Amino acid sequence: MKAQENFSAAVNYKTEPTENINFNEINVSLLFNKKIGSKSTITNTLEYSNLKVDYDLDRYESFENLDQLNQIQNKFQFAHDITDKTKLIFSVTPTANFQQNLDFSDLTVLGSFEIQQQLNSKIAINIGAARSTAFGYPRFMPVLSLNYKINDQSGVLIGFPNSRISYSNNERNKFSLTNSFNGNFYHLDTQNYLTDTASKAVLSQMTSAFEFERNVDTNWFLNFKAGYDFNKKYNLIDNDNHKVYDFNTGNGYILGIGIKYKQ
């Protein structure tokens, strides 16, 4: 599980039901990783995801056609060792988020810039900035984390937007407790869902979860995820990112399963 990941292909499925709306997402990704010289590494990740939204039609009958949301994105990351203890990490992520009909106006560019400093053999810190959808629609925000390696089997990552405690009882199993701020947005094809000013659907939440990954064969991995979404929001917004409709979904649990081929 600690081997260099030069190529991987993964399929993940997750369900996030709430009281009146169920969210079901399938995600497919391809990752390529290559070392350039002795100090630089490039990583490219291509992803497609489809989010299916199932409404309680007694409450949301006028939104029954707003049931398929799609995303295609490509993340290119460049990492360079400035010194033995300092690393520069830069990424750019063009993303197309759309309802059903894809056009050039659906394209958005995200990205990040970070510096990683290794303080000693066990502690490293990351600091930087990112244009991210962690709170729904794209915005600039700081990125900060502290990574502490307890021993060869366990470690702690404390930061924003992601935190994690991980433990491996052997070379095949990895257990994690995670907390993340995550979200996304989608451009709408039409503007007739309640108000003609709605141009995007936006989702955001804070997710706390237990995750388990199992190396079932030399190159094959299975992963399972169970957790809960806090402060979950599903809104429609206008072109100025002002809220025009709130679905008031409430919080709910999350279940996920995935399979990955890695070499």
PDB file of C-alpha atoms in Angstrom:
ATOM      1  CA  MET A   1       0.000   0.000   0.000  1.00  0.00           C
ATOM      2  CA  LYS A   2       3.004   2.290   0.404  1.00  0.00           C
ATOM      3  CA  ALA A   3       4.342   1.637  -3.112  1.00  0.00           C
ATOM      4  CA  GLN A   4       4.709   4.459  -5.623  1.00  0.00           C
ATOM      5  CA  GLU A   5       1.446   4.969  -7.522  1.00  0.00           C
ATOM      6  CA  ASN A   6       2.431   5.505 -11.164  1.00  0.00           C
ATOM      7  CA  PHE A   7      -0.965   4.652 -12.640  1.00  0.00           C
ATOM      8  CA  SER A   8      -4.384   3.945 -11.171  1.00  0.00           C
ATOM      9  CA  ALA A   9      -7.968   3.533 -12.346  1.00  0.00           C
ATOM     10  CA  ALA A  10     -10.827   3.732  -9.867  1.00  0.00           C
ATOM     11  CA  VAL A  11     -14.606   3.525  -9.712  1.00  0.00           C
ATOM     12  CA  ASN A  12     -16.472   4.782  -6.636  1.00  0.00           C
ATOM     13  CA  TYR A  13     -20.150   4.869  -5.693  1.00  0.00           C
ATOM     14  CA  LYS A  14     -21.682   6.714  -2.753  1.00  0.00           C
ATOM     15  CA  THR A  15     -25.170   7.421  -1.483  1.00  0.00           C
ATOM     16  CA  GLU A  16     -26.165  10.356   0.737  1.00  0.00           C
ATOM     17  CA  PRO A  17     -29.852  10.176   1.706  1.00  0.00           C
ATOM     18  CA  THR A  18     -31.607  12.979   3.588  1.00  0.00           C
ATOM     19  CA  GLU A  19     -35.202  13.258   4.785  1.00  0.00           C
ATOM     20  CA  ASN A  20     -36.699  14.401   1.456  1.00  0.00           C
ATOM     21  CA  ILE A  21     -33.851  14.139  -1.108  1.00  0.00           C
ATOM     22  CA  ASN A  22     -31.435  11.286  -1.899  1.00  0.00           C
ATOM     23  CA  PHE A  23     -28.077  11.946  -3.570  1.00  0.00           C
ATOM     24  CA  ASN A  24     -26.351   9.063  -5.419  1.00  0.00           C
ATOM     25  CA  GLU A  25     -23.012   9.633  -7.137  1.00  0.00           C
ATOM     26  CA  ILE A  26     -20.762   7.468  -9.296  1.00  0.00           C
ATOM     27  CA  ASN A  27     -17.193   8.602  -9.976  1.00  0.00           C
ATOM     28  CA  VAL A  28     -14.623   7.234 -12.447  1.00  0.00           C
ATOM     29  CA  SER A  29     -10.986   8.408 -12.390  1.00  0.00           C
ATOM     30  CA  LEU A  30      -7.649   7.779 -14.101  1.00  0.00           C
ATOM     31  CA  LEU A  31      -4.349   8.886 -12.527  1.00  0.00           C
ATOM     32  CA  PHE A  32      -0.877   9.083 -14.099  1.00  0.00           C
ATOM     33  CA  ASN A  33       2.209   9.908 -12.062  1.00  0.00           C
ATOM     34  CA  LYS A  34       5.722  10.470 -13.441  1.00  0.00           C
ATOM     35  CA  LYS A  35       8.995  11.599 -11.899  1.00  0.00           C
ATOM     36  CA  ILE A  36      10.918  14.186 -13.931  1.00  0.00           C
ATOM     37  CA  GLY A  37      14.570  14.216 -13.011  1.00  0.00           C
ATOM     38  CA  SER A  38      15.584  13.818  -9.400  1.00  0.00           C
ATOM     39  CA  LYS A  39      13.530  16.644  -7.888  1.00  0.00           C
ATOM     40  CA  SER A  40      10.230  17.010  -9.769  1.00  0.00           C
ATOM     41  CA  THR A  41       7.057  14.957 -10.162  1.00  0.00           C
ATOM     42  CA  ILE A  42       3.974  15.528 -12.299  1.00  0.00           C
ATOM     43  CA  THR A  43       0.580  13.948 -11.613  1.00  0.00           C
ATOM     44  CA  ASN A  44      -2.458  14.099 -13.867  1.00  0.00           C
ATOM     45  CA  THR A  45      -5.908  12.956 -12.713  1.00  0.00           C
ATOM     46  CA  LEU A  46      -8.875  12.802 -15.092  1.00  0.00           C
ATOM     47  CA  GLU A  47     -12.308  12.319 -13.476  1.00  0.00           C
ATOM     48  CA  TYR A  48     -15.940  12.017 -14.477  1.00  0.00           C
ATOM     49  CA  SER A  49     -18.801  11.990 -11.970  1.00  0.00           C
ATOM     50  CA  ASN A  50     -22.561  11.744 -12.282  1.00  0.00           C
ATOM     51  CA  LEU A  51     -24.808  12.862  -9.432  1.00  0.00           C
ATOM     52  CA  LYS A  52     -28.385  11.593  -9.456  1.00  0.00           C
ATOM     53  CA  VAL A  53     -30.844  13.515  -7.273  1.00  0.00           C
ATOM     54  CA  ASP A  54     -34.068  11.772  -6.192  1.00  0.00           C
ATOM     55  CA  TYR A  55     -36.725  14.102  -4.770  1.00  0.00           C
ATOM     56  CA  ASP A  56     -39.790  13.548  -2.634  1.00  0.00           C
ATOM     57  CA  LEU A  57     -42.202  14.634  -5.389  1.00  0.00           C
ATOM     58  CA  ASP A  58     -44.932  15.544  -2.886  1.00  0.00           C
ATOM     59  CA  ARG A  59     -42.648  18.356  -1.759  1.00  0.00           C
ATOM     60  CA  TYR A  60     -40.467  19.105  -4.804  1.00  0.00           C
ATOM     61  CA  GLU A  61     -42.648  18.248  -7.803  1.00  0.00           C
ATOM     62  CA  SER A  62     -41.495  21.286  -9.790  1.00  0.00           C
ATOM     63  CA  PHE A  63     -37.848  20.104  -9.547  1.00  0.00           C
ATOM     64  CA  GLU A  64     -38.264  16.540 -10.852  1.00  0.00           C
ATOM     65  CA  ASN A  65     -36.292  17.382 -14.032  1.00  0.00           C
ATOM     66  CA  LEU A  66     -33.326  18.644 -11.990  1.00  0.00           C
ATOM     67  CA  ASP A  67     -32.203  15.083 -11.348  1.00  0.00           C
ATOM     68  CA  GLN A  68     -28.910  14.608 -13.255  1.00  0.00           C
ATOM     69  CA  LEU A  69     -25.758  16.661 -12.571  1.00  0.00           C
ATOM     70  CA  ASN A  70     -22.392  15.971 -14.219  1.00  0.00           C
ATOM     71  CA  GLN A  71     -18.758  16.923 -13.816  1.00  0.00           C
ATOM     72  CA  ILE A  72     -15.648  16.378 -15.957  1.00  0.00           C
ATOM     73  CA  GLN A  73     -12.361  17.629 -14.541  1.00  0.00           C
ATOM     74  CA  ASN A  74      -8.648  17.231 -15.122  1.00  0.00           C
ATOM     75  CA  LYS A  75      -6.213  18.020 -12.303  1.00  0.00           C
ATOM     76  CA  PHE A  76      -2.582  18.605 -13.274  1.00  0.00           C
ATOM     77  CA  GLN A  77      -0.160  18.797 -10.331  1.00  0.00           C
ATOM     78  CA  PHE A  78       3.526  19.704 -10.322  1.00  0.00           C
ATOM     79  CA  ALA A  79       5.696  19.052  -7.248  1.00  0.00           C
ATOM     80  CA  HIS A  80       9.295  20.212  -6.974  1.00  0.00           C
ATOM     81  CA  ASP A  81      11.834  19.682  -4.182  1.00  0.00           C
ATOM     82  CA  ILE A  82      13.404  23.082  -3.518  1.00  0.00           C
ATOM     83  CA  THR A  83      15.615  21.582  -0.811  1.00  0.00           C
ATOM     84  CA  ASP A  84      15.741  18.248   1.007  1.00  0.00           C
ATOM     85  CA  LYS A  85      13.082  19.533   3.420  1.00  0.00           C
ATOM     86  CA  THR A  86      11.071  22.011   1.334  1.00  0.00           C
ATOM     87  CA  LYS A  87       8.705  21.151  -1.495  1.00  0.00           C
ATOM     88  CA  LEU A  88       6.650  23.359  -3.809  1.00  0.00           C
ATOM     89  CA  ILE A  89       3.295  21.948  -4.967  1.00  0.00           C
ATOM     90  CA  PHE A  90       1.262  23.642  -7.714  1.00  0.00           C
ATOM     91  CA  SER A  91      -1.950  22.399  -9.341  1.00  0.00           C
ATOM     92  CA  VAL A  92      -4.399  23.624 -11.976  1.00  0.00           C
ATOM     93  CA  THR A  93      -7.793  21.964 -12.455  1.00  0.00           C
ATOM     94  CA  PRO A  94     -10.024  22.835 -15.415  1.00  0.00           C
ATOM     95  CA  THR A  95     -13.520  21.552 -14.625  1.00  0.00           C
ATOM     96  CA  ALA A  96     -16.801  21.438 -16.548  1.00  0.00           C
ATOM     97  CA  ASN A  97     -19.843  21.221 -14.277  1.00  0.00           C
ATOM     98  CA  PHE A  98     -23.145  20.932 -16.098  1.00  0.00           C
ATOM     99  CA  GLN A  99     -26.675  19.595 -15.892  1.00  0.00           C
ATOM    100  CA  GLN A 100     -26.990  17.718 -19.197  1.00  0.00           C
ATOM    101  CA  ASN A 101     -25.942  19.954 -22.089  1.00  0.00           C
ATOM    102  CA  LEU A 102     -22.214  20.747 -22.036  1.00  0.00           C
ATOM    103  CA  ASP A 103     -20.914  23.978 -23.563  1.00  0.00           C
ATOM    104  CA  PHE A 104     -17.918  26.298 -23.153  1.00  0.00           C
ATOM    105  CA  SER A 105     -19.661  28.468 -20.527  1.00  0.00           C
ATOM    106  CA  ASP A 106     -19.658  25.488 -18.126  1.00  0.00           C
ATOM    107  CA  LEU A 107     -15.834  25.573 -17.873  1.00  0.00           C
ATOM    108  CA  THR A 108     -14.221  26.785 -14.625  1.00  0.00           C
ATOM    109  CA  VAL A 109     -10.560  26.738 -13.590  1.00  0.00           C
ATOM    110  CA  LEU A 110      -9.614  25.740 -10.037  1.00  0.00           C
ATOM    111  CA  GLY A 111      -6.158  25.277  -8.564  1.00  0.00           C
ATOM    112  CA  SER A 112      -3.809  25.547  -5.606  1.00  0.00           C
ATOM    113  CA  PHE A 113      -0.341  26.666  -4.551  1.00  0.00           C
ATOM    114  CA  GLU A 114       1.304  25.108  -1.486  1.00  0.00           C
ATOM    115  CA  ILE A 115       4.661  24.892   0.244  1.00  0.00           C
ATOM    116  CA  GLN A 116       5.461  21.773   2.260  1.00  0.00           C
ATOM    117  CA  GLN A 117       8.116  22.013   4.966  1.00  0.00           C
ATOM    118  CA  GLN A 118       9.528  18.928   6.676  1.00  0.00           C
ATOM    119  CA  LEU A 119      10.312  20.026  10.237  1.00  0.00           C
ATOM    120  CA  ASN A 120      11.795  16.721  11.352  1.00  0.00           C
ATOM    121  CA  SER A 121      11.494  13.007  10.606  1.00  0.00           C
ATOM    122  CA  LYS A 122       7.904  12.915  11.902  1.00  0.00           C
ATOM    123  CA  ILE A 123       6.362  16.343  11.335  1.00  0.00           C
ATOM    124  CA  ALA A 124       5.610  18.230   8.118  1.00  0.00           C
ATOM    125  CA  ILE A 125       3.460  21.312   7.526  1.00  0.00           C
ATOM    126  CA  ASN A 126       1.697  22.544   4.399  1.00  0.00           C
ATOM    127  CA  ILE A 127       0.624  26.134   3.859  1.00  0.00           C
ATOM    128  CA  GLY A 128      -0.849  27.762   0.783  1.00  0.00           C
ATOM    129  CA  ALA A 129      -3.954  28.979  -0.996  1.00  0.00           C
ATOM    130  CA  ALA A 130      -6.473  27.398  -3.325  1.00  0.00           C
ATOM    131  CA  ARG A 131      -9.404  28.230  -5.554  1.00  0.00           C
ATOM    132  CA  SER A 132     -11.724  25.481  -4.439  1.00  0.00           C
ATOM    133  CA  THR A 133     -15.359  24.364  -4.209  1.00  0.00           C
ATOM    134  CA  ALA A 134     -15.050  23.173  -0.595  1.00  0.00           C
ATOM    135  CA  PHE A 135     -17.971  25.481   0.325  1.00  0.00           C
ATOM    136  CA  GLY A 136     -19.938  24.998  -2.891  1.00  0.00           C
ATOM    137  CA  TYR A 137     -19.241  27.524  -5.608  1.00  0.00           C
ATOM    138  CA  PRO A 138     -15.584  28.407  -6.435  1.00  0.00           C
ATOM    139  CA  ARG A 139     -13.792  30.764  -4.073  1.00  0.00           C
ATOM    140  CA  PHE A 140     -10.270  31.474  -2.856  1.00  0.00           C
ATOM    141  CA  MET A 141      -9.364  30.112   0.569  1.00  0.00           C
ATOM    142  CA  PRO A 142      -6.294  29.261   2.653  1.00  0.00           C
ATOM    143  CA  VAL A 143      -4.898  25.734   2.869  1.00  0.00           C
ATOM    144  CA  LEU A 144      -3.113  24.657   6.042  1.00  0.00           C
ATOM    145  CA  SER A 145      -2.215  21.265   7.482  1.00  0.00           C
ATOM    146  CA  LEU A 146       0.110  19.540   9.915  1.00  0.00           C
ATOM    147  CA  ASN A 147       1.110  15.945   9.191  1.00  0.00           C
ATOM    148  CA  TYR A 148       2.446  13.911  12.126  1.00  0.00           C
ATOM    149  CA  LYS A 149       3.820  10.404  11.599  1.00  0.00           C
ATOM    150  CA  ILE A 150       3.271   8.557  14.863  1.00  0.00           C
ATOM    151  CA  ASN A 151       5.040   5.387  13.677  1.00  0.00           C
ATOM    152  CA  ASP A 152       5.235   3.147  10.605  1.00  0.00           C
ATOM    153  CA  GLN A 153       1.620   2.027  11.153  1.00  0.00           C
ATOM    154  CA  SER A 154      -0.200   5.265  11.994  1.00  0.00           C
ATOM    155  CA  GLY A 155      -0.296   8.990  11.364  1.00  0.00           C
ATOM    156  CA  VAL A 156      -2.346  12.139  11.926  1.00  0.00           C
ATOM    157  CA  LEU A 157      -3.207  14.926   9.484  1.00  0.00           C
ATOM    158  CA  ILE A 158      -4.788  18.017  11.048  1.00  0.00           C
ATOM    159  CA  GLY A 159      -5.795  20.882   8.799  1.00  0.00           C
ATOM    160  CA  PHE A 160      -8.249  22.632   6.527  1.00  0.00           C
ATOM    161  CA  PRO A 161     -10.154  21.543   4.512  1.00  0.00           C
ATOM    162  CA  ASN A 162      -9.178  17.929   5.339  1.00  0.00           C
ATOM    163  CA  SER A 163      -8.129  16.068   8.495  1.00  0.00           C
ATOM    164  CA  ARG A 164      -7.368  12.384   8.971  1.00  0.00           C
ATOM    165  CA  ILE A 165      -6.226   9.787  11.508  1.00  0.00           C
ATOM    166  CA  SER A 166      -4.970   6.588   9.849  1.00  0.00           C
ATOM    167  CA  TYR A 167      -3.766   3.201  11.054  1.00  0.00           C
ATOM    168  CA  SER A 168      -2.533   0.038   9.274  1.00  0.00           C
ATOM    169  CA  ASN A 169      -2.491  -3.187  11.242  1.00  0.00           C
ATOM    170  CA  ASN A 170      -0.669  -4.918   8.359  1.00  0.00           C
ATOM    171  CA  GLU A 171       0.501  -4.206   4.816  1.00  0.00           C
ATOM    172  CA  ARG A 172      -2.958  -4.958   3.341  1.00  0.00           C
ATOM    173  CA  ASN A 173      -5.329  -3.024   5.612  1.00  0.00           C
ATOM    174  CA  LYS A 174      -5.704   0.699   6.219  1.00  0.00           C
ATOM    175  CA  PHE A 175      -8.254   2.249   8.614  1.00  0.00           C
ATOM    176  CA  SER A 176      -8.991   5.980   8.705  1.00  0.00           C
ATOM    177  CA  LEU A 177     -11.134   8.511  10.529  1.00  0.00           C
ATOM    178  CA  THR A 178     -11.622  11.555   8.303  1.00  0.00           C
ATOM    179  CA  ASN A 179     -13.206  14.987   8.453  1.00  0.00           C
ATOM    180  CA  SER A 180     -13.534  17.166   5.358  1.00  0.00           C
ATOM    181  CA  PHE A 181     -15.256  20.294   4.103  1.00  0.00           C
ATOM    182  CA  ASN A 182     -16.456  19.459   0.605  1.00  0.00           C
ATOM    183  CA  GLY A 183     -18.883  20.710  -1.998  1.00  0.00           C
ATOM    184  CA  ASN A 184     -19.569  21.284  -5.657  1.00  0.00           C
ATOM    185  CA  PHE A 185     -21.639  23.341  -8.085  1.00  0.00           C
ATOM    186  CA  TYR A 186     -23.324  22.726 -11.430  1.00  0.00           C
ATOM    187  CA  HIS A 187     -24.412  25.107 -14.187  1.00  0.00           C
ATOM    188  CA  LEU A 188     -28.102  24.697 -15.026  1.00  0.00           C
ATOM    189  CA  ASP A 189     -29.391  24.189 -18.567  1.00  0.00           C
ATOM    190  CA  THR A 190     -32.604  26.135 -17.980  1.00  0.00           C
ATOM    191  CA  GLN A 191     -33.790  28.701 -15.480  1.00  0.00           C
ATOM    192  CA  ASN A 192     -37.369  27.710 -14.819  1.00  0.00           C
ATOM    193  CA  TYR A 193     -37.177  25.794 -11.542  1.00  0.00           C
ATOM    194  CA  LEU A 194     -38.845  28.394  -9.344  1.00  0.00           C
ATOM    195  CA  THR A 195     -37.222  31.564 -10.461  1.00  0.00           C
ATOM    196  CA  ASP A 196     -35.723  32.542 -13.789  1.00  0.00           C
ATOM    197  CA  THR A 197     -32.660  33.951 -12.000  1.00  0.00           C
ATOM    198  CA  ALA A 198     -31.279  30.554 -10.881  1.00  0.00           C
ATOM    199  CA  SER A 199     -28.130  29.667 -12.833  1.00  0.00           C
ATOM    200  CA  LYS A 200     -26.325  27.097 -10.623  1.00  0.00           C
ATOM    201  CA  ALA A 201     -27.088  24.256  -8.221  1.00  0.00           C
ATOM    202  CA  VAL A 202     -24.703  24.245  -5.241  1.00  0.00           C
ATOM    203  CA  LEU A 203     -24.014  21.557  -2.636  1.00  0.00           C
ATOM    204  CA  SER A 204     -21.797  21.704   0.437  1.00  0.00           C
ATOM    205  CA  GLN A 205     -21.331  19.860   3.723  1.00  0.00           C
ATOM    206  CA  MET A 206     -18.842  18.812   6.371  1.00  0.00           C
ATOM    207  CA  THR A 207     -18.347  15.041   6.299  1.00  0.00           C
ATOM    208  CA  SER A 208     -17.024  12.902   9.164  1.00  0.00           C
ATOM    209  CA  ALA A 209     -16.440   9.283   8.192  1.00  0.00           C
ATOM    210  CA  PHE A 210     -14.787   5.962   8.904  1.00  0.00           C
ATOM    211  CA  GLU A 211     -12.912   4.507   5.914  1.00  0.00           C
ATOM    212  CA  PHE A 212     -11.369   1.111   5.284  1.00  0.00           C
ATOM    213  CA  GLU A 213      -9.117   0.134   2.373  1.00  0.00           C
ATOM    214  CA  ARG A 214      -8.118  -3.458   1.642  1.00  0.00           C
ATOM    215  CA  ASN A 215      -5.360  -4.567  -0.723  1.00  0.00           C
ATOM    216  CA  VAL A 216      -7.113  -7.697  -2.008  1.00  0.00           C
ATOM    217  CA  ASP A 217      -4.484  -8.598  -4.623  1.00  0.00           C
ATOM    218  CA  THR A 218      -1.164  -7.271  -5.893  1.00  0.00           C
ATOM    219  CA  ASN A 219      -2.711  -4.365  -7.794  1.00  0.00           C
ATOM    220  CA  TRP A 220      -6.368  -4.354  -6.665  1.00  0.00           C
ATOM    221  CA  PHE A 221      -7.824  -2.378  -3.766  1.00  0.00           C
ATOM    222  CA  LEU A 222     -11.319  -2.195  -2.270  1.00  0.00           C
ATOM    223  CA  ASN A 223     -12.455   0.717  -0.109  1.00  0.00           C
ATOM    224  CA  PHE A 224     -15.500   1.273   2.075  1.00  0.00           C
ATOM    225  CA  LYS A 225     -16.772   4.473   3.654  1.00  0.00           C
ATOM    226  CA  ALA A 226     -19.468   5.210   6.244  1.00  0.00           C
ATOM    227  CA  GLY A 227     -20.115   8.552   7.880  1.00  0.00           C
ATOM    228  CA  TYR A 228     -22.372  11.530   8.393  1.00  0.00           C
ATOM    229  CA  ASP A 229     -22.851  14.869   6.639  1.00  0.00           C
ATOM    230  CA  PHE A 230     -23.175  17.911   8.900  1.00  0.00           C
ATOM    231  CA  ASN A 231     -24.445  21.342   7.870  1.00  0.00           C
ATOM    232  CA  LYS A 232     -25.538  19.936   4.501  1.00  0.00           C
ATOM    233  CA  LYS A 233     -26.779  22.557   2.036  1.00  0.00           C
ATOM    234  CA  TYR A 234     -28.377  22.251  -1.388  1.00  0.00           C
ATOM    235  CA  ASN A 235     -29.243  25.615  -2.935  1.00  0.00           C
ATOM    236  CA  LEU A 236     -29.917  27.321  -6.233  1.00  0.00           C
ATOM    237  CA  ILE A 237     -27.965  30.543  -6.787  1.00  0.00           C
ATOM    238  CA  ASP A 238     -27.845  33.280  -9.426  1.00  0.00           C
ATOM    239  CA  ASN A 239     -24.931  34.561 -11.496  1.00  0.00           C
ATOM    240  CA  ASP A 240     -23.789  36.758  -8.581  1.00  0.00           C
ATOM    241  CA  ASN A 241     -23.759  33.737  -6.210  1.00  0.00           C
ATOM    242  CA  HIS A 242     -26.817  34.967  -4.310  1.00  0.00           C
ATOM    243  CA  LYS A 243     -29.142  32.270  -2.989  1.00  0.00           C
ATOM    244  CA  VAL A 244     -32.524  32.188  -4.733  1.00  0.00           C
ATOM    245  CA  TYR A 245     -33.841  28.858  -3.404  1.00  0.00           C
ATOM    246  CA  ASP A 246     -32.971  26.648  -0.408  1.00  0.00           C
ATOM    247  CA  PHE A 247     -34.015  22.982  -0.487  1.00  0.00           C
ATOM    248  CA  ASN A 248     -33.530  22.662   3.307  1.00  0.00           C
ATOM    249  CA  THR A 249     -32.314  19.078   2.923  1.00  0.00           C
ATOM    250  CA  GLY A 250     -31.136  18.613   6.490  1.00  0.00           C
ATOM    251  CA  ASN A 251     -28.228  16.375   7.448  1.00  0.00           C
ATOM    252  CA  GLY A 252     -27.830  12.687   6.627  1.00  0.00           C
ATOM    253  CA  TYR A 253     -25.484   9.717   6.570  1.00  0.00           C
ATOM    254  CA  ILE A 254     -23.125   8.686   3.769  1.00  0.00           C
ATOM    255  CA  LEU A 255     -22.195   5.222   2.522  1.00  0.00           C
ATOM    256  CA  GLY A 256     -19.614   4.514  -0.180  1.00  0.00           C
ATOM    257  CA  ILE A 257     -17.798   1.666  -1.886  1.00  0.00           C
ATOM    258  CA  GLY A 258     -15.032   1.695  -4.469  1.00  0.00           C
ATOM    259  CA  ILE A 259     -12.538  -0.409  -6.384  1.00  0.00           C
ATOM    260  CA  LYS A 260      -9.097   0.683  -7.617  1.00  0.00           C
ATOM    261  CA  TYR A 261      -6.426  -0.809  -9.843  1.00  0.00           C
ATOM    262  CA  LYS A 262      -2.981   0.586  -9.016  1.00  0.00           C
ATOM    263  CA  GLN A 263       0.553  -0.036 -10.250  1.00  0.00           C
TER     264      GLN A 263
END
